[in-house]
Coordinates of C-alpha atoms (C1' of nucleotides) in Angstrom, one line a residue:
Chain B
X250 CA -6.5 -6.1 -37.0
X251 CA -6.7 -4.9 -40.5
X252 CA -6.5 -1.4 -39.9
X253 CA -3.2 0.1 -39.8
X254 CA -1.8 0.7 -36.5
X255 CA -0.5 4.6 -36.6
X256 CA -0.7 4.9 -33.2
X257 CA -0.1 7.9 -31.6
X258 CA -0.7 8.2 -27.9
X259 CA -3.1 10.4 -27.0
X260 CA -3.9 11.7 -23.1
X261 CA -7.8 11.1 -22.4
X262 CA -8.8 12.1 -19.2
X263 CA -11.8 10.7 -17.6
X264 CA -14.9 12.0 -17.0
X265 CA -15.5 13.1 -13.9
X266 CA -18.5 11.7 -12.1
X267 CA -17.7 14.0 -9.0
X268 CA -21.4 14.8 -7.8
X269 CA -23.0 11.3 -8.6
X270 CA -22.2 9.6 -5.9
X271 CA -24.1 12.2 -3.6
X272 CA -27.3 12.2 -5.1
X273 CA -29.9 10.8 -2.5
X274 CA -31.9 8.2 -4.1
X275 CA -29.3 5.9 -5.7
X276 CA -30.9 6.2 -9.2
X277 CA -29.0 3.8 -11.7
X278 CA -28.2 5.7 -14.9
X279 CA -28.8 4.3 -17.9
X280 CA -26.1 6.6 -20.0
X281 CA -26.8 5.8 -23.6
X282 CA -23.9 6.6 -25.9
X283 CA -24.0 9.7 -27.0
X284 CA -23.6 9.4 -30.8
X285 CA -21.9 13.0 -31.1
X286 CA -19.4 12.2 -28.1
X287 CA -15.8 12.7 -28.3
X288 CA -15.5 9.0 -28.8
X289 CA -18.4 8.2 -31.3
X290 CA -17.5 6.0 -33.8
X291 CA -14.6 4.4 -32.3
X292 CA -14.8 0.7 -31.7
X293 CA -12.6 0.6 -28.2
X294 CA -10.5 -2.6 -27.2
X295 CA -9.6 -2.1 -23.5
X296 CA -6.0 -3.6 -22.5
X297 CA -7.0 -5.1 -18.7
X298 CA -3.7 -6.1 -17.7
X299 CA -2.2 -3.4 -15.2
X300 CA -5.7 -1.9 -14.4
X301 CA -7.6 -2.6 -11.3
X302 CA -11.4 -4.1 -11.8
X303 CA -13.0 -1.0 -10.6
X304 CA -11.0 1.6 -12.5
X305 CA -11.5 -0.4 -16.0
X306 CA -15.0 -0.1 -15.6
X307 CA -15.4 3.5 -15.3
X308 CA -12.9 3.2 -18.5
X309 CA -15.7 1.2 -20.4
X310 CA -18.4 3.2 -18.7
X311 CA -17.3 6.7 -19.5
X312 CA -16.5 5.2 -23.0
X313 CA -19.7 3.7 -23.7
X314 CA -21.2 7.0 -22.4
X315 CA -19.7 9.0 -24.8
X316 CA -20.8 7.6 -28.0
X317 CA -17.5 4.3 -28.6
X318 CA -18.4 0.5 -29.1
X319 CA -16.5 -1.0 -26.6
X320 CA -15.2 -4.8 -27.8
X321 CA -15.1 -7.2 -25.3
X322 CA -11.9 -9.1 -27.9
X323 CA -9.4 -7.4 -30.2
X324 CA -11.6 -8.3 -33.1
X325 CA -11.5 -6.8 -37.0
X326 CA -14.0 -4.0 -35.9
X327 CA -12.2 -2.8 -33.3
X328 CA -10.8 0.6 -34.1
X329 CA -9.0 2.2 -31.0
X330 CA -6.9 0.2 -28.2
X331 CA -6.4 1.5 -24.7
X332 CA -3.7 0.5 -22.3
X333 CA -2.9 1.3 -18.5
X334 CA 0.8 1.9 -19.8
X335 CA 2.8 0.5 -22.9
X336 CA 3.9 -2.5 -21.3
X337 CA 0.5 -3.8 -21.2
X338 CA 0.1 -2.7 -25.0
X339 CA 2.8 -4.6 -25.6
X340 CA 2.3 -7.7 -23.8
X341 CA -1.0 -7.8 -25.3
X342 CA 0.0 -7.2 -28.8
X343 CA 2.1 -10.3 -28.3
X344 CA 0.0 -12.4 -27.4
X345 CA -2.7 -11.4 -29.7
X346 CA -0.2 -12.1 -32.3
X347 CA 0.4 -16.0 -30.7
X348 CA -3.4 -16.3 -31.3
X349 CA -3.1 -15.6 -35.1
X350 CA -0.4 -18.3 -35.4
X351 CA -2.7 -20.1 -37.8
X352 CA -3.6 -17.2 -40.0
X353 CA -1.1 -14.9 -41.8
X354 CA 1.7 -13.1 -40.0
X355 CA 1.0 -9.4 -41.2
X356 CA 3.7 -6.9 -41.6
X357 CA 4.6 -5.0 -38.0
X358 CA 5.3 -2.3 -40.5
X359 CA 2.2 -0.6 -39.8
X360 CA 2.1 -1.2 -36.3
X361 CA 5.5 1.1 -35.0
X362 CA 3.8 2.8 -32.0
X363 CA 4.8 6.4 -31.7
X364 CA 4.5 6.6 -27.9
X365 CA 3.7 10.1 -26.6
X366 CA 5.8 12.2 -28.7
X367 CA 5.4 14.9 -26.1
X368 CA 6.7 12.7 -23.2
X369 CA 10.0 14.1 -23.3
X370 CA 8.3 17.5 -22.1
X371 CA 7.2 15.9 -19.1
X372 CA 9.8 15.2 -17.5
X373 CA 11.5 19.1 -16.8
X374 CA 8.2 19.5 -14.9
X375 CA 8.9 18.5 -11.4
X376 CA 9.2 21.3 -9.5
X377 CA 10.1 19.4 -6.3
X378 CA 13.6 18.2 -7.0
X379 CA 13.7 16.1 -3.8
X380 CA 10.7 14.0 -4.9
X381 CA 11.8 10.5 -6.7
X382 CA 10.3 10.4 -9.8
X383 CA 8.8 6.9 -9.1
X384 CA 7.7 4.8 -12.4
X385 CA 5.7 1.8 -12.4
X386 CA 7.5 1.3 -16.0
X387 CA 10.7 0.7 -17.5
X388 CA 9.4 3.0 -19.8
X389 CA 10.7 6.5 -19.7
X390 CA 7.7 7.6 -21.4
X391 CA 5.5 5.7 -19.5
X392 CA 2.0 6.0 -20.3
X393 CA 0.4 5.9 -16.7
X394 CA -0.4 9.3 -15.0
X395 CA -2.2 9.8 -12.2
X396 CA -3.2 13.0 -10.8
X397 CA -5.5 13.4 -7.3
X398 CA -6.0 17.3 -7.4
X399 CA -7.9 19.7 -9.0
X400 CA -5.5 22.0 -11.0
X401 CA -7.5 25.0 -9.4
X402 CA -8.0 24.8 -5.4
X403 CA -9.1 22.8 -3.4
X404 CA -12.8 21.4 -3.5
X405 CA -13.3 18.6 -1.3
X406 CA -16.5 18.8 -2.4
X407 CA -16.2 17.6 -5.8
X408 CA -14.5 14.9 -4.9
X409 CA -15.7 13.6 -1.3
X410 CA -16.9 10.5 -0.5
X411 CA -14.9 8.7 -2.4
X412 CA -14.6 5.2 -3.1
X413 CA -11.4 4.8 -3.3
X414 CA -11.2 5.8 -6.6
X415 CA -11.2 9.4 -7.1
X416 CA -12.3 9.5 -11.1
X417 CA -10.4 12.4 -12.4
X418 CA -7.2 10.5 -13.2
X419 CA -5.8 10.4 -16.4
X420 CA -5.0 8.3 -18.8
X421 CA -3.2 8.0 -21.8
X422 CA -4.7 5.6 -24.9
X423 CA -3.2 4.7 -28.0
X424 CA -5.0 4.9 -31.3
X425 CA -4.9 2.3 -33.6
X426 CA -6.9 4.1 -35.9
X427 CA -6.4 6.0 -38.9
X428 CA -10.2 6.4 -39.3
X429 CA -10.8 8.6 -35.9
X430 CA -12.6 11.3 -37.1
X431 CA -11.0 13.3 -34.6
X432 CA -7.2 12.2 -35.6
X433 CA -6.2 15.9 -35.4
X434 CA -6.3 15.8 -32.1
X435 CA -2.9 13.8 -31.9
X436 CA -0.9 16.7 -33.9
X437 CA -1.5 18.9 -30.8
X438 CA 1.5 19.6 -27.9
X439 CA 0.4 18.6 -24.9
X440 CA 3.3 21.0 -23.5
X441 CA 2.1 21.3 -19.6
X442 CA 1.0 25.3 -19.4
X443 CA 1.1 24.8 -15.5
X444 CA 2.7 24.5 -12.6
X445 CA 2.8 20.3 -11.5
X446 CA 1.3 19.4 -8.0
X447 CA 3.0 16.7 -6.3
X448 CA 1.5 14.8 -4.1
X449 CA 4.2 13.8 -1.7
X450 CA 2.4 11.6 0.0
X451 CA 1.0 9.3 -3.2
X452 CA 4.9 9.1 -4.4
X453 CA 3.1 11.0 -7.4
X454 CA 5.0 10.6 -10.6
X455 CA 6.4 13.6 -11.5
X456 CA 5.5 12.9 -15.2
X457 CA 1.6 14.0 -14.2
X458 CA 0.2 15.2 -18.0
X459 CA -1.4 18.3 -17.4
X460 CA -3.6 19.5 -20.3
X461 CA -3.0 22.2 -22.4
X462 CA -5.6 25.5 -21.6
X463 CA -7.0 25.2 -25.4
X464 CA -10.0 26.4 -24.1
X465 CA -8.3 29.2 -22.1
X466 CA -11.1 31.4 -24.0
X467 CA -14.2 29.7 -22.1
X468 CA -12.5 28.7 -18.8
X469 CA -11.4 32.0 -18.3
X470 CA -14.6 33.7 -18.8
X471 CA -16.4 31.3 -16.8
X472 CA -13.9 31.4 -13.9
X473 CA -14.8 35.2 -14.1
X474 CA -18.2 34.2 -14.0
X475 CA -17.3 32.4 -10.7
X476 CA -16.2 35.0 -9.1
X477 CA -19.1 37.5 -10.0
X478 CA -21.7 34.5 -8.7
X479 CA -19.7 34.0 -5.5
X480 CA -19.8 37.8 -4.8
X481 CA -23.4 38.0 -5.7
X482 CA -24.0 35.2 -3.0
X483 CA -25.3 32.8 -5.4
X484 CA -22.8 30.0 -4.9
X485 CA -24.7 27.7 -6.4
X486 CA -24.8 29.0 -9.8
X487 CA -21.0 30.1 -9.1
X488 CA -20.1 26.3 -8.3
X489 CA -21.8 24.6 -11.7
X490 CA -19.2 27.2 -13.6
X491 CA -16.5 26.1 -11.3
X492 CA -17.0 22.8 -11.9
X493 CA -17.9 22.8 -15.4
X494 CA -14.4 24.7 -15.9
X495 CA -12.9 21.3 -14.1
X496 CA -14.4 19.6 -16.9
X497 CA -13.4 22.1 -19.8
X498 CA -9.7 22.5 -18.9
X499 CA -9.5 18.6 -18.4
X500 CA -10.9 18.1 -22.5
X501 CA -7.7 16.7 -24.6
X502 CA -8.9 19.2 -27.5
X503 CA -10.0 22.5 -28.5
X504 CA -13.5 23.3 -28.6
X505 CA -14.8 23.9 -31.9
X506 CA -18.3 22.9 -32.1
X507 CA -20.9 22.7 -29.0
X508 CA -21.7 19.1 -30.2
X509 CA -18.2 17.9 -29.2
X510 CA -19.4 18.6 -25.4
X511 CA -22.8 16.1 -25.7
X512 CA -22.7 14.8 -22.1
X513 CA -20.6 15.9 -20.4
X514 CA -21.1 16.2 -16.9
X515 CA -21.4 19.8 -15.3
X516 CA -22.1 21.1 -18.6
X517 CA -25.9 21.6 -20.1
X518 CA -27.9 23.5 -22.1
X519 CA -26.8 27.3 -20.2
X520 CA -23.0 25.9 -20.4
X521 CA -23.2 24.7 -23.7
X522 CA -25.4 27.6 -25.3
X523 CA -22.6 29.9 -23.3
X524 CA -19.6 28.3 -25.1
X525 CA -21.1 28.1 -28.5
X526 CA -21.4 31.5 -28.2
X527 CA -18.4 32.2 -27.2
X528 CA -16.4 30.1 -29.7
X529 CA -18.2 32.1 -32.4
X530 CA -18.1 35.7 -30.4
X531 CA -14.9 35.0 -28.8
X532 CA -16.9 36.8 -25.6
X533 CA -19.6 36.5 -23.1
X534 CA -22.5 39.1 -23.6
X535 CA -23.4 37.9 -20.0
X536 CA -20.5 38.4 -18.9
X537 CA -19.6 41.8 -20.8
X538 CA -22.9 42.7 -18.9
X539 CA -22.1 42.0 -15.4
X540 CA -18.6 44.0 -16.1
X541 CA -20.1 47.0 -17.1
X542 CA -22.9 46.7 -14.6
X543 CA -21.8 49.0 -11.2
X544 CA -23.6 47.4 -9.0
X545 CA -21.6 44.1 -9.8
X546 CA -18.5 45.3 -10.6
X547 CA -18.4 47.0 -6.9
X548 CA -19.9 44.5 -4.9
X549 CA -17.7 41.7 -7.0
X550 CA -14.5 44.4 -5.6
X551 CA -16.3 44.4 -2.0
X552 CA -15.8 40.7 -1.8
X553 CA -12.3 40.6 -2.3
X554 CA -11.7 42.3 0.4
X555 CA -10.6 39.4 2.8
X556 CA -13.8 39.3 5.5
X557 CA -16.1 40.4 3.5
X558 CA -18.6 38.0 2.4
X559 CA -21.7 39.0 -0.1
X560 CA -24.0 40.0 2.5
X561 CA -21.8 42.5 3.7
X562 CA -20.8 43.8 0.8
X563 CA -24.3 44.1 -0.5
X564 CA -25.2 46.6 2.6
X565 CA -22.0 48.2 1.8
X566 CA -23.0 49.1 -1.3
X567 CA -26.5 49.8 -0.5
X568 CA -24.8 52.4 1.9
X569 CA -23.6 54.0 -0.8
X570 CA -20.0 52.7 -1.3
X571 CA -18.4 52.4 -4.3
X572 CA -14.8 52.2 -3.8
X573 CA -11.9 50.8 -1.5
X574 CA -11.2 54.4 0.3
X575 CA -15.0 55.1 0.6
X576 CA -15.0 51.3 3.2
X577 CA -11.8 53.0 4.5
X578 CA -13.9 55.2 6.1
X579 CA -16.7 53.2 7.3
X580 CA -16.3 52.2 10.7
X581 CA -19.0 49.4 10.8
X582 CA -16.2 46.9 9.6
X583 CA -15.2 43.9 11.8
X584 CA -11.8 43.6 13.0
X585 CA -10.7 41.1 10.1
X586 CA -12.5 43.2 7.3
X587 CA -10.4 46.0 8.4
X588 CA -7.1 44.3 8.0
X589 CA -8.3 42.6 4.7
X590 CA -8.6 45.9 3.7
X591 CA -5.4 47.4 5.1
X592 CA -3.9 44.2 3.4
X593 CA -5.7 44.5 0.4
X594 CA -2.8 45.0 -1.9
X595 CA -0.8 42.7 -0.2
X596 CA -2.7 39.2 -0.1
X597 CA -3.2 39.8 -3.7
X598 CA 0.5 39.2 -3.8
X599 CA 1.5 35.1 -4.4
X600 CA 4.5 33.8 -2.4
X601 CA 7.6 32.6 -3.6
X602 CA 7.6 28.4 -3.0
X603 CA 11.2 29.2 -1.3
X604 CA 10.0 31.6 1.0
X605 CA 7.0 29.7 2.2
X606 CA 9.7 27.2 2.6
X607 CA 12.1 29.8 4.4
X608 CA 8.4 30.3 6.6
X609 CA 7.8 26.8 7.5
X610 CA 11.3 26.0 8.8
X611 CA 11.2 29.0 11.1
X612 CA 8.6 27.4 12.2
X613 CA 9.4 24.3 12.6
X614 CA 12.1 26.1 15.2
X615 CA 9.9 28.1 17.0
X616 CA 7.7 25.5 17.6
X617 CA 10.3 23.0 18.7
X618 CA 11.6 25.8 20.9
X619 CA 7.8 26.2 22.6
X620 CA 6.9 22.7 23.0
X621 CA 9.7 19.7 22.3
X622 CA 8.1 17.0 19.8
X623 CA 5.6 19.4 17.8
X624 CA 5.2 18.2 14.7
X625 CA 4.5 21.4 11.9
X626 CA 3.4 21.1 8.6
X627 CA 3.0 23.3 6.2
X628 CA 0.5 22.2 4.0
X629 CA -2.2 23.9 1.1
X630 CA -0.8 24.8 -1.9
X631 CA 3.0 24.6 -0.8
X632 CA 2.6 20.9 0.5
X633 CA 1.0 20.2 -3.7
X634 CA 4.2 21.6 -4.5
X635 CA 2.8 24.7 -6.2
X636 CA 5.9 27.5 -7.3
X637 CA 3.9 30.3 -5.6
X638 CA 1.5 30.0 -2.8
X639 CA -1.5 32.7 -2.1
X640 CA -1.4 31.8 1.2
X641 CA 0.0 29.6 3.6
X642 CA -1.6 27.0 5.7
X643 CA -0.1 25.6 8.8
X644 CA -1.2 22.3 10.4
X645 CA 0.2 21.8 14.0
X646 CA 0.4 18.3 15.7
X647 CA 1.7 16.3 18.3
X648 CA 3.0 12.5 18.4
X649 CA 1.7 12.3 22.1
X650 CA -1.9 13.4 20.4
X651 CA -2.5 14.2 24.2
X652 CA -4.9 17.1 23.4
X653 CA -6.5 18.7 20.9
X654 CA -6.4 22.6 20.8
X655 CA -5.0 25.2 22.6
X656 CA -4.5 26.8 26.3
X657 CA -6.9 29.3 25.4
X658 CA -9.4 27.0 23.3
X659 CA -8.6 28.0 20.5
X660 CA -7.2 25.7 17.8
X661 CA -7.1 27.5 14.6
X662 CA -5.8 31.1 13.3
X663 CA -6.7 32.6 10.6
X664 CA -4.1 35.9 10.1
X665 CA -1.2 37.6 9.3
X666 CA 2.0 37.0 8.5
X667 CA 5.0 38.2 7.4
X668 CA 8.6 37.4 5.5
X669 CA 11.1 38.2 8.0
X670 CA 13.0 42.0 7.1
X671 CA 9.6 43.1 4.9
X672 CA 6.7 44.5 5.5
X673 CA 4.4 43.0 2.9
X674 CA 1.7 40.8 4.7
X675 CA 0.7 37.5 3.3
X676 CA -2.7 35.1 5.1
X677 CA -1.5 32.3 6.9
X678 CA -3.9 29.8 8.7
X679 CA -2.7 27.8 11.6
X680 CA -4.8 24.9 13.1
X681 CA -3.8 22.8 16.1
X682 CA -4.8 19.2 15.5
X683 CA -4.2 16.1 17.4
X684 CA -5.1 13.8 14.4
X685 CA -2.3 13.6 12.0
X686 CA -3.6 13.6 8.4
Chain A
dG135 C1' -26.0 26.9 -13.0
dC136 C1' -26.6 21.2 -13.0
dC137 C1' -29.0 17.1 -11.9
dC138 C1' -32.4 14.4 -10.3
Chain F
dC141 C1' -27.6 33.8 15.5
dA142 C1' -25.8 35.3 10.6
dG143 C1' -22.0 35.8 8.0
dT144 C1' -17.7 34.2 6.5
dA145 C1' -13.6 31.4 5.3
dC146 C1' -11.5 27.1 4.7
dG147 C1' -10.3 22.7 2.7
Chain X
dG201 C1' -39.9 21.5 -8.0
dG202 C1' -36.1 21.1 -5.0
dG203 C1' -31.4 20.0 -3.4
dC204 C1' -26.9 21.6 -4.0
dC205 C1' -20.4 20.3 1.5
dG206 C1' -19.7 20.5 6.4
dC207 C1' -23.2 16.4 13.3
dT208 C1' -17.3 22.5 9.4
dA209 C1' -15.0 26.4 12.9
dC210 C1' -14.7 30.9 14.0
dT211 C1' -16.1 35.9 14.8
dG212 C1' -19.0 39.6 16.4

DNA sequence: GCCC
DNA sequence: CAGTACG
DNA sequence: GGGCCGCTACTG
C-alpha cells in the first residue's frame, strides 16, 4: 500500500434493505454501482476476520451498490480498508506486512491510525448505569457498534421477517485514504445528539454510535410531513417519509448536493427533488402549504387527539369543527376519544425514566399482591432505556403460562394512568400474555 | 411516497 | 363491520 | 398498474 495511511475512523452505517425481503416475487437485483454514491471512487479492502459470512456480504453488497471497487486482496489500488473492530485491522495489517517480507519494509510513519477521535464521547452515554458495558475488544474505543432499534419508535414493519440479520447496524471503517473525495467528512463530531437505547436483552454495548442530526433541516420537515399524511389517512405516502427519514438521519454526513443520495433506498425522485429543494430553500413549499391550509392543519390537530383516527376527524371537520373546545361539545365521540380529549394536554407530556420506573415497581407489588408468581414487565420505550417515555407499556406474564388472558376475556388495556399524589394522566397499555418474549 |  | 391503536 | 404489516386486538 503506497498510499499513505491517515486513517481516521469514520462511522458508516449500512444501508438498510428493510422492505426487500417482502417483496412477492423474489426478483434478484442487479444493483449496479452507483458512480455518484457516497462511496464512488473508493477502492474498498474488507478485513473478514471478526465478521460473520452473511453480514460481510451485505458490507460488500451495499458497497458495491453505492459506487466503491471492492478488492478481493489488499492490493496497490486499494484505497479504503474496513474492519469489524481494530483488532482485526491490526491483525491484518500484520500479517499483510509478513507477506511483504521480500519487498521493502516502508515507514509505519504514515500508517499511525487515529482511531475514532470521538470515541471518548461515547462512553458518558449510557443512561442505564446498571447495564455492563460489555466489549468484544480490549479496545476502549472499540470500533464495533451494534444497534437493533430504530432511533424513532417502533416499526416492526421495517424490520420483520428477519434473517437473523437485522441490516441497520453500524459500523465503523477506517480510511486509508488521503484521496476520498469526501475526506471532510472525518473532521465532523459524531457527538451523539440523542438519548442511547439499550437493549438489555442483547447485552448492547453501551458505546452504540448514534449519528449526529446534520440533516435535522430535512428529517424534520419530513417527519412533519409524516404526521400530516398519517392524519390525512394516507399512510402509505406517510410511511415512505417515515422511512426515508430512517435513512436520512442514519447518513454519516451532511447533505449538500441531491447527488450524494443516488440510491438510496426509500428515497426517489419526490424525496430527492424534496431535499434538493430544501437544502437550497432551507423549507418545504409543500409543506409550508399543508401548514397554512385549514383544512389540514385542523384535521392534522383532530388526530392527535388520542382515539381519533382520520376518518373521524375528517367527519368532524366536515361537521364544521375547527377547534379542541368546538369537539368538547360534540357528543358523537366514543368513550376513549372523549378522554383523549380530556387528556389532551396531558399525554403530550413525556415521563420521567425514574418515575416510569417508580410505576413499574408499584406494579410489580400489586401484582405480586393479586396473584403470587406474576411476572410484570415494563417494556416500550422504558425497557430501550429511553430518559423519558410518552407512554408506558406493560406486559404481564406468568411462569405457570397456565392461561392466556383474563377472568373477563380481556387481555389487553389500553388507558389511563397516573403518578401516585398528581393528577396529570399519562397512556399506559397493559397486555396479559402467557408467552414470555 | 417507494418499489416492483 | 369500520375505525383505531399498537408494536 | 398495483402492493404497501398484522391468519394484529380492541371498541362501538
Amino acid at each position: 500500500m503506497h498510499c499513505t495511511l491517515r486513517t481516521s475512523a469514520r462511522p458508516f452505517i449500512e444501508a438498510t434493505n428493510e422492505e426487500s425481503n417482502r417483496r412477492k416475487m423474489a426478483s434478484k437485483k442487479k444493483p449496479k454501482g452507483d458512480p455518484h454514491g457516497m462511496f464512488a471512487g473508493m477502492v474498498v479492502f474488507l478485513v473478514p476476520r471478526g465478521v460473520q459470512a452473511r453480514r460481510f456480504h451485505i458490507w460488500k453488497e451495499r458497497l458495491v451498490q453505492m459506487g466503491a471497487v471492492v478488492e478481493e486482496r489488499l492490493s496497490k489500488r486499494v484505497t479504503h480498508v474496513f474492519a469489524m473492530h481494530s483488532d482485526a485491522l491490526h491483525q491484518q495489517l500484520d500479517t499483510e506486512q509478513d507477506c511483504l517480507k521480500s519487498g521493502e519494509l516502508l515507514s509505519e510513519d504514515g500508517y499511525a491510525l487515529k482511531l475514532d477521535p470521538q470515541g471518548e464521547h461515547t462512553h458518558e452515554k449510557s443512561l442505564d448505569p446498571g447495564l455492563t458495558n460489555q466489549s468484544t475488544s480490549s479496545d476502549p474505543q472499540q470500533l464495533i457498534n451494534k444497534k437493533r432499534k430504530l432511533s424513532t419508535e417502533d416499526t416492526k414493519n421495517v424490520n420483520h421477517e428477519g434473517d437473523g440479520d437485522d441490516g441497520r447496524e453500524k459500523v465503523i471503517f477506517s480510511s486509508t485514504s488521503t484521496a476520498s473525495s469526501h475526506g471532510k467528512v472525518d473532521s465532523l463530531s459524531y457527538r451523539n445528539t440523542r438519548p442511547q437505547h439499550i437493549d438489555a436483552e442483547n447485552e448492547m454495548s453501551s458505546l452504540s454510535y448514534c449519528p449526529p442530526d446534520l440533516n435535522k433541516k430535512i428529517t424534520e420537515i419530513f417527519g412533519k410531513l409524516v404526521n400530516i399524511y398519517r392524519a390525512l389517512g394516507e399512510d402509505r405516502r406517510s410511511f415512505s417519509y417515515y422511512k426515508a427519514i430512517a435513512v436520512i438521519e442514519k447518513l454519516p454526513f451532511k447533505i449538500e448536493s441531491a447527488d450524494q443520495i443516488n440510491n438510496l433506498p426509500s428515497i426517489g425522485k419526490s424525496m430527492k427533488d424534496h431535499i434538493q429543494e430544501i437544502i437550497t430553500n432551507g423549507k418545504l413549499s409543500k409543506l409550508e402549504h399543508f401548514e397554512t391550509d385549514e383544512k389540514v392543519r385542523t384535521i392534522s390537530l383532530f388526530g392527535e387527539v388520542w382515539g381519533i383516527g382520520p376518518s373521524t376527524a375528517l367527519k368532524l371537520y366536515e361537521k364544521g369543527h375547527r377547534s379542541l373546545d368546538d369537539l368538547r361539545i360534540d357528543d358523537s365521540l366514543t368513550n376513549a376519544q372523549k378522554l383523549g380529549l380530556k387528556y389532551f394536554d396531558d399525554i403530550r407530556q413525556r415521563i420521567p425514566r425514574h418515575e416510569v420506573q417508580e410505576m413499574d415497581c408499584i406494579l410489580q407489588k400489586v401484582g405480586e399482591d393479586v396473584l403470587s408468581g406474576v411476572v410484570i414487565i415494563c417494556g416500550g420505550s422504558y425497557r430501550r432505556g429511553k430518559a423519558s417515555c410518552g407512554d408506558i407499556d406493560i406486559i404481564i406474564t406468568h411462569p405457570d403460562g397456565k392461561r392466556q388472558g383474563t377472568d373477563s376475556g380481556v387481555d389487553t388495556y389500553f388507558g389511563f394512568c397516573t403518578y401516585p399524589g398528581r393528577e396529570l394522566r399519562h397512556r399506559i397499555d397493559l397486555k396479559v400474555t402467557n408467552v414470555t418474549s
